[in-house]
Amino acid sequence: MKEEISRLKKEKNAVILAHNYQSGEIQRIADFVGDSLELARKATQIDSDVIVFAGVDFMAETAAILNPDKEVLIPSQIASCEMARFLTPEIIKKYREEYPNAQVVLYVNSTAACKALADITCTSANAVKVVNSLDSDVVLFGPDANLAYYVSQRTDKKIVPMPPNGHCYVHTNLGAENVRRDGVLMVHPECSPDLQKIADVIASTGGMIKYVRNSDAKRFVVATERDMVERLKMEFPDREFVPAWENAICLGMKQITLKGVYESLKNEKYLVKVPDDIASKARRAIERMLEVS
Ligand code: 13P
Ligand code: SF4
């Protein structure tokens, strides 16, 4: 399968981009593995004809929005991010009416139709920087209320979570009571405020890699999706990493399999297409984020 994938990659002039939560075997066949921000940036620097995106729907959509002339494929049609479902264009319009002077910052874990209504997008790696780059004192921030809390602790602006209860089931279930504490505790900002409060470091998945690189510690407890540990072990084979909780599994991410990647390349499916009017508006918000960070 791996040989076939690499043969097809050459034949179709394709690259495979994978998120840090992909299984070890997918990470090993990828041309680039990263966090949401690194993947969005990488998507602007690709000269292949085809991008196979090993991640969830909003990540592949972002790559498609940034590459209207390329073929962006996702190997599964049900690789979805549950958090994105918390926000709709109607909710954003309602909040905008209620807060006419506020600006809208959307976490990239949102649909393209929602991004089209945002002033700017952000990821967990640059959320504070993005918010602080804005003129308005009030920021409507969605869909993740936990990331909104994280930002609110690091800015003077008023952060209004939109909606008030948006969250990721993987990270919210990683409650402070579930996690082990026998190492440096690295926590993703999608986790609850209770868990953020006991963290040794709060960081995006890419931020965790940078933190370990600059740390002398030998053992780390990783409070995010379980396969992040695979990524860290590959990067730092001489350190020890344990998932904070074994059951922290993102089912959307796990829809991507070796067989799926092979079939995606072979049959050029599933094509990720964002309607032009939505894509052009969403592109503005994403490009503005890339300029700020
Ligand atoms: P990162 O940007 O930290 O990789 O996070 C993406 C994500 O979906 C976390 O659940
Ligand atoms: Fe979405 Fe949560 Fe999966 Fe991240 S871990 S992709 S936020 S469902």
PDB file of C-alpha atoms and ligand atoms in Angstrom:
ATOM      1  CA  MET A   1       0.000   0.000   0.000  1.00  0.00           C
ATOM      2  CA  LYS A   2       2.777   2.393   0.948  1.00  0.00           C
ATOM      3  CA  GLU A   3       4.669   1.685  -2.300  1.00  0.00           C
ATOM      4  CA  GLU A   4       1.495   2.180  -4.326  1.00  0.00           C
ATOM      5  CA  ILE A   5       0.826   5.467  -2.552  1.00  0.00           C
ATOM      6  CA  SER A   6       4.284   6.767  -3.331  1.00  0.00           C
ATOM      7  CA  ARG A   7       4.001   5.615  -6.967  1.00  0.00           C
ATOM      8  CA  LEU A   8       0.621   7.350  -7.360  1.00  0.00           C
ATOM      9  CA  LYS A   9       1.957  10.475  -5.700  1.00  0.00           C
ATOM     10  CA  LYS A  10       4.622  10.751  -8.418  1.00  0.00           C
ATOM     11  CA  GLU A  11       2.248   9.831 -11.235  1.00  0.00           C
ATOM     12  CA  LYS A  12      -0.327  12.458 -10.205  1.00  0.00           C
ATOM     13  CA  ASN A  13       2.156  15.070  -8.982  1.00  0.00           C
ATOM     14  CA  ALA A  14       0.489  15.021  -5.559  1.00  0.00           C
ATOM     15  CA  VAL A  15       1.468  15.855  -1.979  1.00  0.00           C
ATOM     16  CA  ILE A  16      -0.010  14.531   1.235  1.00  0.00           C
ATOM     17  CA  LEU A  17      -0.571  17.002   4.068  1.00  0.00           C
ATOM     18  CA  ALA A  18      -1.423  15.495   7.447  1.00  0.00           C
ATOM     19  CA  HIS A  19      -2.529  16.910  10.773  1.00  0.00           C
ATOM     20  CA  ASN A  20      -0.675  16.044  13.985  1.00  0.00           C
ATOM     21  CA  TYR A  21      -3.657  13.916  15.133  1.00  0.00           C
ATOM     22  CA  GLN A  22      -3.337  11.429  12.285  1.00  0.00           C
ATOM     23  CA  SER A  23      -2.309   7.872  13.163  1.00  0.00           C
ATOM     24  CA  GLY A  24       1.418   7.112  13.080  1.00  0.00           C
ATOM     25  CA  GLU A  25       1.146   5.252   9.751  1.00  0.00           C
ATOM     26  CA  ILE A  26      -0.494   8.220   8.048  1.00  0.00           C
ATOM     27  CA  GLN A  27       2.036  10.647   9.537  1.00  0.00           C
ATOM     28  CA  ARG A  28       4.851   8.469   8.148  1.00  0.00           C
ATOM     29  CA  ILE A  29       3.574   8.584   4.538  1.00  0.00           C
ATOM     30  CA  ALA A  30       2.810  12.321   4.633  1.00  0.00           C
ATOM     31  CA  ASP A  31       5.020  14.918   2.935  1.00  0.00           C
ATOM     32  CA  PHE A  32       4.234  17.422   5.655  1.00  0.00           C
ATOM     33  CA  VAL A  33       2.723  17.020   9.131  1.00  0.00           C
ATOM     34  CA  GLY A  34       1.662  20.025  11.197  1.00  0.00           C
ATOM     35  CA  ASP A  35      -0.882  21.949  13.234  1.00  0.00           C
ATOM     36  CA  SER A  36      -3.763  23.871  11.653  1.00  0.00           C
ATOM     37  CA  LEU A  37      -1.769  27.057  11.150  1.00  0.00           C
ATOM     38  CA  GLU A  38       1.287  25.287   9.715  1.00  0.00           C
ATOM     39  CA  LEU A  39      -0.960  23.318   7.342  1.00  0.00           C
ATOM     40  CA  ALA A  40      -2.804  26.443   6.165  1.00  0.00           C
ATOM     41  CA  ARG A  41       0.524  28.160   5.547  1.00  0.00           C
ATOM     42  CA  LYS A  42       1.977  25.087   3.808  1.00  0.00           C
ATOM     43  CA  ALA A  43      -1.082  24.998   1.533  1.00  0.00           C
ATOM     44  CA  THR A  44      -0.020  28.380   0.121  1.00  0.00           C
ATOM     45  CA  GLN A  45       3.467  27.097  -0.771  1.00  0.00           C
ATOM     46  CA  ILE A  46       2.654  24.011  -2.804  1.00  0.00           C
ATOM     47  CA  ASP A  47       3.381  23.629  -6.485  1.00  0.00           C
ATOM     48  CA  SER A  48       2.010  20.121  -7.021  1.00  0.00           C
ATOM     49  CA  ASP A  49      -1.232  19.659  -8.950  1.00  0.00           C
ATOM     50  CA  VAL A  50      -3.010  17.617  -6.273  1.00  0.00           C
ATOM     51  CA  ILE A  51      -3.193  17.947  -2.482  1.00  0.00           C
ATOM     52  CA  VAL A  52      -4.461  14.966  -0.493  1.00  0.00           C
ATOM     53  CA  PHE A  53      -5.511  16.226   2.892  1.00  0.00           C
ATOM     54  CA  ALA A  54      -5.214  13.766   5.774  1.00  0.00           C
ATOM     55  CA  GLY A  55      -7.232  15.669   8.347  1.00  0.00           C
ATOM     56  CA  VAL A  56     -10.781  16.862   8.927  1.00  0.00           C
ATOM     57  CA  ASP A  57     -13.127  18.715   6.583  1.00  0.00           C
ATOM     58  CA  PHE A  58     -12.436  22.321   7.611  1.00  0.00           C
ATOM     59  CA  MET A  59      -8.678  21.836   7.107  1.00  0.00           C
ATOM     60  CA  ALA A  60      -9.184  20.462   3.585  1.00  0.00           C
ATOM     61  CA  GLU A  61     -11.635  23.290   2.868  1.00  0.00           C
ATOM     62  CA  THR A  62      -9.043  25.846   3.975  1.00  0.00           C
ATOM     63  CA  ALA A  63      -6.482  24.270   1.618  1.00  0.00           C
ATOM     64  CA  ALA A  64      -9.064  24.369  -1.217  1.00  0.00           C
ATOM     65  CA  ILE A  65      -9.940  28.022  -0.509  1.00  0.00           C
ATOM     66  CA  LEU A  66      -6.260  28.959  -0.636  1.00  0.00           C
ATOM     67  CA  ASN A  67      -5.687  26.899  -3.805  1.00  0.00           C
ATOM     68  CA  PRO A  68      -8.596  27.466  -6.176  1.00  0.00           C
ATOM     69  CA  ASP A  69      -6.560  26.120  -9.113  1.00  0.00           C
ATOM     70  CA  LYS A  70      -5.502  22.847  -7.511  1.00  0.00           C
ATOM     71  CA  GLU A  71      -7.301  19.613  -6.918  1.00  0.00           C
ATOM     72  CA  VAL A  72      -7.756  19.192  -3.164  1.00  0.00           C
ATOM     73  CA  LEU A  73      -8.876  15.732  -2.092  1.00  0.00           C
ATOM     74  CA  ILE A  74      -9.997  14.341   1.271  1.00  0.00           C
ATOM     75  CA  PRO A  75      -9.960  10.529   1.581  1.00  0.00           C
ATOM     76  CA  SER A  76     -13.185  10.333   3.621  1.00  0.00           C
ATOM     77  CA  GLN A  77     -16.479  12.193   3.365  1.00  0.00           C
ATOM     78  CA  ILE A  78     -17.186  11.754   7.068  1.00  0.00           C
ATOM     79  CA  ALA A  79     -13.910  13.116   8.431  1.00  0.00           C
ATOM     80  CA  SER A  80     -15.630  15.987  10.166  1.00  0.00           C
ATOM     81  CA  CYS A  81     -14.858  18.315  13.040  1.00  0.00           C
ATOM     82  CA  GLU A  82     -17.724  18.222  15.505  1.00  0.00           C
ATOM     83  CA  MET A  83     -16.837  21.617  16.934  1.00  0.00           C
ATOM     84  CA  ALA A  84     -17.620  23.352  13.623  1.00  0.00           C
ATOM     85  CA  ARG A  85     -21.277  22.319  13.994  1.00  0.00           C
ATOM     86  CA  PHE A  86     -21.776  24.714  16.901  1.00  0.00           C
ATOM     87  CA  LEU A  87     -21.727  27.748  14.629  1.00  0.00           C
ATOM     88  CA  THR A  88     -23.937  28.754  11.699  1.00  0.00           C
ATOM     89  CA  PRO A  89     -24.101  31.906   9.553  1.00  0.00           C
ATOM     90  CA  GLU A  90     -27.452  32.698  11.249  1.00  0.00           C
ATOM     91  CA  ILE A  91     -25.853  32.704  14.711  1.00  0.00           C
ATOM     92  CA  ILE A  92     -23.081  35.033  13.506  1.00  0.00           C
ATOM     93  CA  LYS A  93     -25.611  37.447  11.969  1.00  0.00           C
ATOM     94  CA  LYS A  94     -27.620  37.502  15.198  1.00  0.00           C
ATOM     95  CA  TYR A  95     -24.529  38.303  17.289  1.00  0.00           C
ATOM     96  CA  ARG A  96     -23.433  40.998  14.841  1.00  0.00           C
ATOM     97  CA  GLU A  97     -26.830  42.681  15.241  1.00  0.00           C
ATOM     98  CA  GLU A  98     -26.523  42.529  19.010  1.00  0.00           C
ATOM     99  CA  TYR A  99     -22.920  43.870  18.997  1.00  0.00           C
ATOM    100  CA  PRO A 100     -22.739  46.245  16.008  1.00  0.00           C
ATOM    101  CA  ASN A 101     -19.299  47.609  16.977  1.00  0.00           C
ATOM    102  CA  ALA A 102     -17.645  44.243  17.545  1.00  0.00           C
ATOM    103  CA  GLN A 103     -15.345  42.388  15.165  1.00  0.00           C
ATOM    104  CA  VAL A 104     -15.678  38.683  14.464  1.00  0.00           C
ATOM    105  CA  VAL A 105     -12.779  36.266  14.960  1.00  0.00           C
ATOM    106  CA  LEU A 106     -13.454  32.716  13.877  1.00  0.00           C
ATOM    107  CA  TYR A 107     -11.443  29.705  14.885  1.00  0.00           C
ATOM    108  CA  VAL A 108     -10.497  27.851  11.697  1.00  0.00           C
ATOM    109  CA  ASN A 109     -12.516  24.915  13.093  1.00  0.00           C
ATOM    110  CA  SER A 110     -15.593  26.344  11.399  1.00  0.00           C
ATOM    111  CA  THR A 111     -17.383  25.952   8.069  1.00  0.00           C
ATOM    112  CA  ALA A 112     -16.394  27.953   4.989  1.00  0.00           C
ATOM    113  CA  ALA A 113     -19.845  29.620   5.018  1.00  0.00           C
ATOM    114  CA  CYS A 114     -19.137  30.915   8.547  1.00  0.00           C
ATOM    115  CA  LYS A 115     -15.593  32.013   7.659  1.00  0.00           C
ATOM    116  CA  ALA A 116     -17.070  34.067   4.828  1.00  0.00           C
ATOM    117  CA  LEU A 117     -18.762  36.213   7.517  1.00  0.00           C
ATOM    118  CA  ALA A 118     -15.661  36.652   9.693  1.00  0.00           C
ATOM    119  CA  ASP A 119     -13.335  39.651   9.859  1.00  0.00           C
ATOM    120  CA  ILE A 120     -10.425  37.299  10.418  1.00  0.00           C
ATOM    121  CA  THR A 121      -9.784  33.660  11.315  1.00  0.00           C
ATOM    122  CA  CYS A 122      -7.381  32.278  13.903  1.00  0.00           C
ATOM    123  CA  THR A 123      -5.963  28.984  15.105  1.00  0.00           C
ATOM    124  CA  SER A 124      -5.003  28.042  18.641  1.00  0.00           C
ATOM    125  CA  ALA A 125      -1.382  28.960  17.782  1.00  0.00           C
ATOM    126  CA  ASN A 126      -2.142  32.606  16.983  1.00  0.00           C
ATOM    127  CA  ALA A 127      -5.527  33.411  18.602  1.00  0.00           C
ATOM    128  CA  VAL A 128      -4.160  35.975  21.089  1.00  0.00           C
ATOM    129  CA  LYS A 129      -2.066  37.724  18.440  1.00  0.00           C
ATOM    130  CA  VAL A 130      -5.011  37.843  16.024  1.00  0.00           C
ATOM    131  CA  VAL A 131      -7.390  39.276  18.634  1.00  0.00           C
ATOM    132  CA  ASN A 132      -4.872  41.889  19.751  1.00  0.00           C
ATOM    133  CA  SER A 133      -4.307  42.965  16.134  1.00  0.00           C
ATOM    134  CA  LEU A 134      -7.898  44.242  15.868  1.00  0.00           C
ATOM    135  CA  ASP A 135      -9.186  47.797  16.429  1.00  0.00           C
ATOM    136  CA  SER A 136     -12.398  47.029  18.257  1.00  0.00           C
ATOM    137  CA  ASP A 137     -12.573  46.571  22.034  1.00  0.00           C
ATOM    138  CA  VAL A 138     -15.215  43.868  21.731  1.00  0.00           C
ATOM    139  CA  VAL A 139     -14.557  40.634  19.860  1.00  0.00           C
ATOM    140  CA  LEU A 140     -17.143  38.002  18.955  1.00  0.00           C
ATOM    141  CA  PHE A 141     -15.186  34.766  19.116  1.00  0.00           C
ATOM    142  CA  GLY A 142     -16.428  31.370  17.942  1.00  0.00           C
ATOM    143  CA  PRO A 143     -17.104  28.545  17.910  1.00  0.00           C
ATOM    144  CA  ASP A 144     -14.855  27.347  20.774  1.00  0.00           C
ATOM    145  CA  ALA A 145     -15.807  28.787  24.176  1.00  0.00           C
ATOM    146  CA  ASN A 146     -12.707  27.214  25.811  1.00  0.00           C
ATOM    147  CA  LEU A 147     -10.326  28.883  23.365  1.00  0.00           C
ATOM    148  CA  ALA A 148     -12.347  32.079  23.911  1.00  0.00           C
ATOM    149  CA  TYR A 149     -11.672  31.712  27.665  1.00  0.00           C
ATOM    150  CA  TYR A 150      -7.937  31.170  26.983  1.00  0.00           C
ATOM    151  CA  VAL A 151      -7.802  34.356  24.876  1.00  0.00           C
ATOM    152  CA  SER A 152      -9.845  36.346  27.407  1.00  0.00           C
ATOM    153  CA  GLN A 153      -7.134  35.654  30.021  1.00  0.00           C
ATOM    154  CA  ARG A 154      -4.495  37.179  27.728  1.00  0.00           C
ATOM    155  CA  THR A 155      -6.092  40.317  26.303  1.00  0.00           C
ATOM    156  CA  ASP A 156      -7.703  43.540  27.549  1.00  0.00           C
ATOM    157  CA  LYS A 157     -10.477  43.233  24.985  1.00  0.00           C
ATOM    158  CA  LYS A 158     -13.921  41.921  25.870  1.00  0.00           C
ATOM    159  CA  ILE A 159     -14.281  38.446  24.384  1.00  0.00           C
ATOM    160  CA  VAL A 160     -17.825  37.248  23.731  1.00  0.00           C
ATOM    161  CA  PRO A 161     -17.977  33.491  23.066  1.00  0.00           C
ATOM    162  CA  MET A 162     -20.274  32.807  20.120  1.00  0.00           C
ATOM    163  CA  PRO A 163     -22.206  30.606  20.883  1.00  0.00           C
ATOM    164  CA  PRO A 164     -21.633  30.391  24.674  1.00  0.00           C
ATOM    165  CA  ASN A 165     -21.299  26.581  24.678  1.00  0.00           C
ATOM    166  CA  GLY A 166     -19.215  25.705  21.567  1.00  0.00           C
ATOM    167  CA  HIS A 167     -16.652  23.009  22.326  1.00  0.00           C
ATOM    168  CA  CYS A 168     -14.785  19.927  21.130  1.00  0.00           C
ATOM    169  CA  TYR A 169     -15.986  16.669  22.697  1.00  0.00           C
ATOM    170  CA  VAL A 170     -12.458  15.205  22.630  1.00  0.00           C
ATOM    171  CA  HIS A 171     -10.938  18.052  24.629  1.00  0.00           C
ATOM    172  CA  THR A 172     -13.896  18.790  26.909  1.00  0.00           C
ATOM    173  CA  ASN A 173     -14.038  15.170  28.053  1.00  0.00           C
ATOM    174  CA  LEU A 174     -10.398  15.465  29.019  1.00  0.00           C
ATOM    175  CA  GLY A 175     -11.589  16.839  32.363  1.00  0.00           C
ATOM    176  CA  ALA A 176      -9.151  17.857  35.091  1.00  0.00           C
ATOM    177  CA  GLU A 177     -10.357  14.786  37.050  1.00  0.00           C
ATOM    178  CA  ASN A 178      -9.462  12.383  34.190  1.00  0.00           C
ATOM    179  CA  VAL A 179      -5.902  13.379  33.463  1.00  0.00           C
ATOM    180  CA  ARG A 180      -2.756  11.860  34.908  1.00  0.00           C
ATOM    181  CA  ARG A 181      -0.153  14.201  36.399  1.00  0.00           C
ATOM    182  CA  ASP A 182       3.094  12.171  36.278  1.00  0.00           C
ATOM    183  CA  GLY A 183       5.035  14.449  33.917  1.00  0.00           C
ATOM    184  CA  VAL A 184       5.085  17.989  32.508  1.00  0.00           C
ATOM    185  CA  LEU A 185       1.388  18.612  31.769  1.00  0.00           C
ATOM    186  CA  MET A 186       0.894  20.075  28.258  1.00  0.00           C
ATOM    187  CA  VAL A 187      -2.698  21.182  27.649  1.00  0.00           C
ATOM    188  CA  HIS A 188      -4.413  22.249  24.425  1.00  0.00           C
ATOM    189  CA  PRO A 189      -6.424  25.504  24.715  1.00  0.00           C
ATOM    190  CA  GLU A 190      -9.550  23.640  23.565  1.00  0.00           C
ATOM    191  CA  CYS A 191      -9.570  21.999  27.024  1.00  0.00           C
ATOM    192  CA  SER A 192     -11.807  23.299  29.814  1.00  0.00           C
ATOM    193  CA  PRO A 193     -10.725  26.260  31.983  1.00  0.00           C
ATOM    194  CA  ASP A 194     -10.321  23.804  34.927  1.00  0.00           C
ATOM    195  CA  LEU A 195      -7.697  21.861  33.021  1.00  0.00           C
ATOM    196  CA  GLN A 196      -6.048  25.003  31.623  1.00  0.00           C
ATOM    197  CA  LYS A 197      -5.633  26.225  35.225  1.00  0.00           C
ATOM    198  CA  ILE A 198      -3.544  23.200  36.293  1.00  0.00           C
ATOM    199  CA  ALA A 199      -1.453  23.032  33.087  1.00  0.00           C
ATOM    200  CA  ASP A 200       2.328  23.468  33.074  1.00  0.00           C
ATOM    201  CA  VAL A 201       1.991  24.796  29.536  1.00  0.00           C
ATOM    202  CA  ILE A 202      -0.992  25.567  27.281  1.00  0.00           C
ATOM    203  CA  ALA A 203      -0.211  25.287  23.570  1.00  0.00           C
ATOM    204  CA  SER A 204      -1.469  24.336  20.131  1.00  0.00           C
ATOM    205  CA  THR A 205      -0.201  20.993  18.829  1.00  0.00           C
ATOM    206  CA  GLY A 206       2.618  22.782  16.979  1.00  0.00           C
ATOM    207  CA  GLY A 207       3.295  24.826  20.130  1.00  0.00           C
ATOM    208  CA  MET A 208       3.716  21.588  22.119  1.00  0.00           C
ATOM    209  CA  ILE A 209       6.476  20.476  19.734  1.00  0.00           C
ATOM    210  CA  LYS A 210       8.267  23.811  20.141  1.00  0.00           C
ATOM    211  CA  TYR A 211       7.880  23.646  23.926  1.00  0.00           C
ATOM    212  CA  VAL A 212       9.435  20.169  24.144  1.00  0.00           C
ATOM    213  CA  ARG A 213      12.300  21.270  21.881  1.00  0.00           C
ATOM    214  CA  ASN A 214      13.185  24.036  24.340  1.00  0.00           C
ATOM    215  CA  SER A 215      12.632  22.019  27.516  1.00  0.00           C
ATOM    216  CA  ASP A 216      15.047  19.769  29.425  1.00  0.00           C
ATOM    217  CA  ALA A 217      12.247  17.639  30.897  1.00  0.00           C
ATOM    218  CA  LYS A 218      12.204  13.928  30.067  1.00  0.00           C
ATOM    219  CA  ARG A 219       8.547  13.003  30.580  1.00  0.00           C
ATOM    220  CA  PHE A 220       5.433  14.795  29.303  1.00  0.00           C
ATOM    221  CA  VAL A 221       1.723  14.210  29.807  1.00  0.00           C
ATOM    222  CA  VAL A 222      -0.121  15.266  26.659  1.00  0.00           C
ATOM    223  CA  ALA A 223      -3.651  16.625  27.139  1.00  0.00           C
ATOM    224  CA  THR A 224      -5.028  16.609  23.612  1.00  0.00           C
ATOM    225  CA  GLU A 225      -5.960  13.994  20.998  1.00  0.00           C
ATOM    226  CA  ARG A 226      -4.170  10.730  21.795  1.00  0.00           C
ATOM    227  CA  ASP A 227      -2.187  10.396  18.552  1.00  0.00           C
ATOM    228  CA  MET A 228      -0.362  13.660  19.240  1.00  0.00           C
ATOM    229  CA  VAL A 229       1.854  11.376  21.307  1.00  0.00           C
ATOM    230  CA  GLU A 230       2.816   9.516  18.084  1.00  0.00           C
ATOM    231  CA  ARG A 231       3.937  12.780  16.523  1.00  0.00           C
ATOM    232  CA  LEU A 232       5.954  13.777  19.592  1.00  0.00           C
ATOM    233  CA  LYS A 233       7.619  10.350  19.850  1.00  0.00           C
ATOM    234  CA  MET A 234       8.676  10.557  16.198  1.00  0.00           C
ATOM    235  CA  GLU A 235      10.127  14.010  16.714  1.00  0.00           C
ATOM    236  CA  PHE A 236      11.795  13.306  20.084  1.00  0.00           C
ATOM    237  CA  PRO A 237      12.634   9.579  20.370  1.00  0.00           C
ATOM    238  CA  ASP A 238      14.723  10.121  23.513  1.00  0.00           C
ATOM    239  CA  ARG A 239      11.844  11.598  25.572  1.00  0.00           C
ATOM    240  CA  GLU A 240       8.804   9.985  27.104  1.00  0.00           C
ATOM    241  CA  PHE A 241       5.241  11.012  26.185  1.00  0.00           C
ATOM    242  CA  VAL A 242       1.984   9.674  27.592  1.00  0.00           C
ATOM    243  CA  PRO A 243      -1.560  10.654  26.611  1.00  0.00           C
ATOM    244  CA  ALA A 244      -3.284  12.449  29.515  1.00  0.00           C
ATOM    245  CA  TRP A 245      -6.264  10.190  28.862  1.00  0.00           C
ATOM    246  CA  GLU A 246      -6.312   7.104  26.579  1.00  0.00           C
ATOM    247  CA  ASN A 247      -9.874   7.792  25.382  1.00  0.00           C
ATOM    248  CA  ALA A 248      -9.175  11.197  23.878  1.00  0.00           C
ATOM    249  CA  ILE A 249      -9.791  10.138  20.274  1.00  0.00           C
ATOM    250  CA  CYS A 250     -11.074  12.369  17.472  1.00  0.00           C
ATOM    251  CA  LEU A 251     -13.305  10.112  15.380  1.00  0.00           C
ATOM    252  CA  GLY A 252     -13.259  12.543  12.453  1.00  0.00           C
ATOM    253  CA  MET A 253      -9.469  12.392  12.239  1.00  0.00           C
ATOM    254  CA  LYS A 254      -9.496   8.600  12.465  1.00  0.00           C
ATOM    255  CA  GLN A 255     -11.616   8.239   9.305  1.00  0.00           C
ATOM    256  CA  ILE A 256      -8.391   8.661   7.340  1.00  0.00           C
ATOM    257  CA  THR A 257      -6.726   5.301   6.697  1.00  0.00           C
ATOM    258  CA  LEU A 258      -3.875   4.088   4.454  1.00  0.00           C
ATOM    259  CA  LYS A 259      -6.402   2.355   2.201  1.00  0.00           C
ATOM    260  CA  GLY A 260      -8.444   5.565   2.065  1.00  0.00           C
ATOM    261  CA  VAL A 261      -5.401   7.626   1.070  1.00  0.00           C
ATOM    262  CA  TYR A 262      -4.518   5.068  -1.611  1.00  0.00           C
ATOM    263  CA  GLU A 263      -8.056   5.109  -3.052  1.00  0.00           C
ATOM    264  CA  SER A 264      -8.205   8.867  -2.825  1.00  0.00           C
ATOM    265  CA  LEU A 265      -5.081   9.183  -4.972  1.00  0.00           C
ATOM    266  CA  LYS A 266      -6.075   6.417  -7.363  1.00  0.00           C
ATOM    267  CA  ASN A 267      -9.657   7.571  -8.004  1.00  0.00           C
ATOM    268  CA  GLU A 268      -9.093  11.281  -7.338  1.00  0.00           C
ATOM    269  CA  LYS A 269     -11.794  11.442  -4.686  1.00  0.00           C
ATOM    270  CA  TYR A 270     -13.306  13.159  -2.736  1.00  0.00           C
ATOM    271  CA  LEU A 271     -12.894  16.516  -4.374  1.00  0.00           C
ATOM    272  CA  VAL A 272     -13.180  19.414  -1.930  1.00  0.00           C
ATOM    273  CA  LYS A 273     -15.019  22.258  -3.606  1.00  0.00           C
ATOM    274  CA  VAL A 274     -16.102  25.478  -1.959  1.00  0.00           C
ATOM    275  CA  PRO A 275     -18.557  27.674  -3.934  1.00  0.00           C
ATOM    276  CA  ASP A 276     -16.701  30.690  -5.430  1.00  0.00           C
ATOM    277  CA  ASP A 277     -18.702  33.412  -3.659  1.00  0.00           C
ATOM    278  CA  ILE A 278     -18.115  31.815  -0.232  1.00  0.00           C
ATOM    279  CA  ALA A 279     -14.481  30.948  -1.027  1.00  0.00           C
ATOM    280  CA  SER A 280     -13.529  34.483  -2.030  1.00  0.00           C
ATOM    281  CA  LYS A 281     -14.938  35.985   1.212  1.00  0.00           C
ATOM    282  CA  ALA A 282     -13.488  33.221   3.410  1.00  0.00           C
ATOM    283  CA  ARG A 283     -10.104  33.621   1.677  1.00  0.00           C
ATOM    284  CA  ARG A 284      -9.922  37.250   2.808  1.00  0.00           C
ATOM    285  CA  ALA A 285     -10.391  36.232   6.462  1.00  0.00           C
ATOM    286  CA  ILE A 286      -7.818  33.417   6.209  1.00  0.00           C
ATOM    287  CA  GLU A 287      -5.238  35.514   4.355  1.00  0.00           C
ATOM    288  CA  ARG A 288      -5.620  38.292   6.886  1.00  0.00           C
ATOM    289  CA  MET A 289      -4.798  35.740   9.603  1.00  0.00           C
ATOM    290  CA  LEU A 290      -1.711  34.552   7.693  1.00  0.00           C
ATOM    291  CA  GLU A 291      -0.517  38.170   7.396  1.00  0.00           C
ATOM    292  CA  VAL A 292      -0.905  38.780  11.144  1.00  0.00           C
ATOM    293  CA  SER A 293       0.856  35.594  12.302  1.00  0.00           C
TER     294      SER A 293
HETATM  295  P1  13P B   1      -4.026  22.642  16.307  1.00  0.00           P
HETATM  296  O1  13P B   1      -4.159  23.857  15.479  1.00  0.00           O
HETATM  297  O2  13P B   1      -3.399  22.896  17.653  1.00  0.00           O
HETATM  298  O3  13P B   1      -3.316  21.557  15.569  1.00  0.00           O
HETATM  299  O4  13P B   1      -5.475  22.109  16.691  1.00  0.00           O
HETATM  300  C1  13P B   1      -6.397  21.712  15.749  1.00  0.00           C
HETATM  301  C2  13P B   1      -7.502  20.994  16.372  1.00  0.00           C
HETATM  302  O5  13P B   1      -8.473  20.673  15.752  1.00  0.00           O
HETATM  303  C3  13P B   1      -7.411  20.692  17.761  1.00  0.00           C
HETATM  304  O6  13P B   1      -8.465  19.894  18.125  1.00  0.00           O
HETATM  305 FE1  SF4 B   2     -12.516  19.062  15.783  1.00  0.00          FE
HETATM  306 FE2  SF4 B   2     -12.086  18.257  18.273  1.00  0.00          FE
HETATM  307 FE3  SF4 B   2     -11.377  16.691  16.271  1.00  0.00          FE
HETATM  308 FE4  SF4 B   2     -10.009  18.967  16.756  1.00  0.00          FE
HETATM  309  S1  SF4 B   2     -10.143  17.133  18.073  1.00  0.00           S
HETATM  310  S2  SF4 B   2     -10.694  18.214  14.765  1.00  0.00           S
HETATM  311  S3  SF4 B   2     -11.683  20.281  17.449  1.00  0.00           S
HETATM  312  S4  SF4 B   2     -13.484  17.306  16.807  1.00  0.00           S
END
